[in-house]
CSV table of C-alpha atoms in Angstrom, one decimal:
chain,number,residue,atom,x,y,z
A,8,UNK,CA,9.9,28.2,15.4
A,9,UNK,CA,8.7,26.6,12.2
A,10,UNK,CA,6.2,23.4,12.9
A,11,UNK,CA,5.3,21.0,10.2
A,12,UNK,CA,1.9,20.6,9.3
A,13,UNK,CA,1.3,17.1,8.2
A,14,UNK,CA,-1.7,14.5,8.1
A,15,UNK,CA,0.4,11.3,9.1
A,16,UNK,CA,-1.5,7.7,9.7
A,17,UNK,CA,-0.4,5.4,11.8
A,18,UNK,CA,1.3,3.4,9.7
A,19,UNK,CA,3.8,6.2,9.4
A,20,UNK,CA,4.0,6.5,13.1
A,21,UNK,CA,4.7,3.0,13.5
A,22,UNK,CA,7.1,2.9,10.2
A,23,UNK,CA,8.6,6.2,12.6
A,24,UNK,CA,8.9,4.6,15.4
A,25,UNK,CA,10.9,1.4,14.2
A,26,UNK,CA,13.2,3.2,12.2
A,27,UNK,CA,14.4,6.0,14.1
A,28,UNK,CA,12.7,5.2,17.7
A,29,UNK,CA,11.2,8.5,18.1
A,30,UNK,CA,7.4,9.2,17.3
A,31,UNK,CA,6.1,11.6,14.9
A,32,UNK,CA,5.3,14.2,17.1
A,33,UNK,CA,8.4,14.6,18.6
A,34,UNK,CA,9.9,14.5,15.0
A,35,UNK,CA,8.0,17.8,14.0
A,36,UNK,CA,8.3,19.5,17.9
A,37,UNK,CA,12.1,19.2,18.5
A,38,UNK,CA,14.6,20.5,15.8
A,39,UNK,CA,17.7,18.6,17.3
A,40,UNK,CA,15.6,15.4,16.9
A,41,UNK,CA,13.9,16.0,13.3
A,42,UNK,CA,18.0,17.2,12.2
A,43,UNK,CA,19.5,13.7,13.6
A,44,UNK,CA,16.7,11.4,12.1
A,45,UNK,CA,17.4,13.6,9.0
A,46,UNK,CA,20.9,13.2,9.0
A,47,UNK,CA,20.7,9.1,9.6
A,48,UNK,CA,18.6,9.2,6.7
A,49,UNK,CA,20.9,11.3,4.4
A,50,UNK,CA,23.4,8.9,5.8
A,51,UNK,CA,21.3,5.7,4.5
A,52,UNK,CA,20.6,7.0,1.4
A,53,UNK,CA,24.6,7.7,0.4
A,54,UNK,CA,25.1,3.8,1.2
A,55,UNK,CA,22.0,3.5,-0.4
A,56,UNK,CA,23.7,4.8,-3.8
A,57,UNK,CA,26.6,3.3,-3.3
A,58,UNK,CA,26.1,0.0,-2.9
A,59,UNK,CA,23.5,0.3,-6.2
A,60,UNK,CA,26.9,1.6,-7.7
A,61,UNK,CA,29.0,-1.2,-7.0
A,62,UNK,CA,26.2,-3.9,-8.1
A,63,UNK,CA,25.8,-2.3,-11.2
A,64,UNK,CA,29.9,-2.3,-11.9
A,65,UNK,CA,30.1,-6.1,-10.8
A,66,UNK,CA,26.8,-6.7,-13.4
A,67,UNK,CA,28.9,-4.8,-16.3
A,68,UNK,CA,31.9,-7.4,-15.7
């Protein structure tokens, strides 16, 4: 079992926390958990991208 070895603060436990409701430690100690926050956040980025795509297009009009 691969653990991560990070120095977090708290304001990355809090910013944690809020966004995925799940501290830090739990992140880095349960794969299923660490694999959904990872996937909401591959998820957030792709709208992310998107909607910077479709600003830029209605900007070019």
């Amino acid at each position: 079992m691969m653990v991560l070895q990070m120095n977090y603060t708290s304001e990355m436990e809090k910013a944690m926390h809020g966004a995925h409701n799940v501290c830090y430690a739990t992140y880095c100690r349960k794969h299923e958990v660490r694999m959904r926050v990872e996937r909401r956040r591959e998820q957030e980025y792709i709208q992310s991208q998107r909607l910077v795509a479709d600003l830029t297009r209605n900007q070019l009009r």
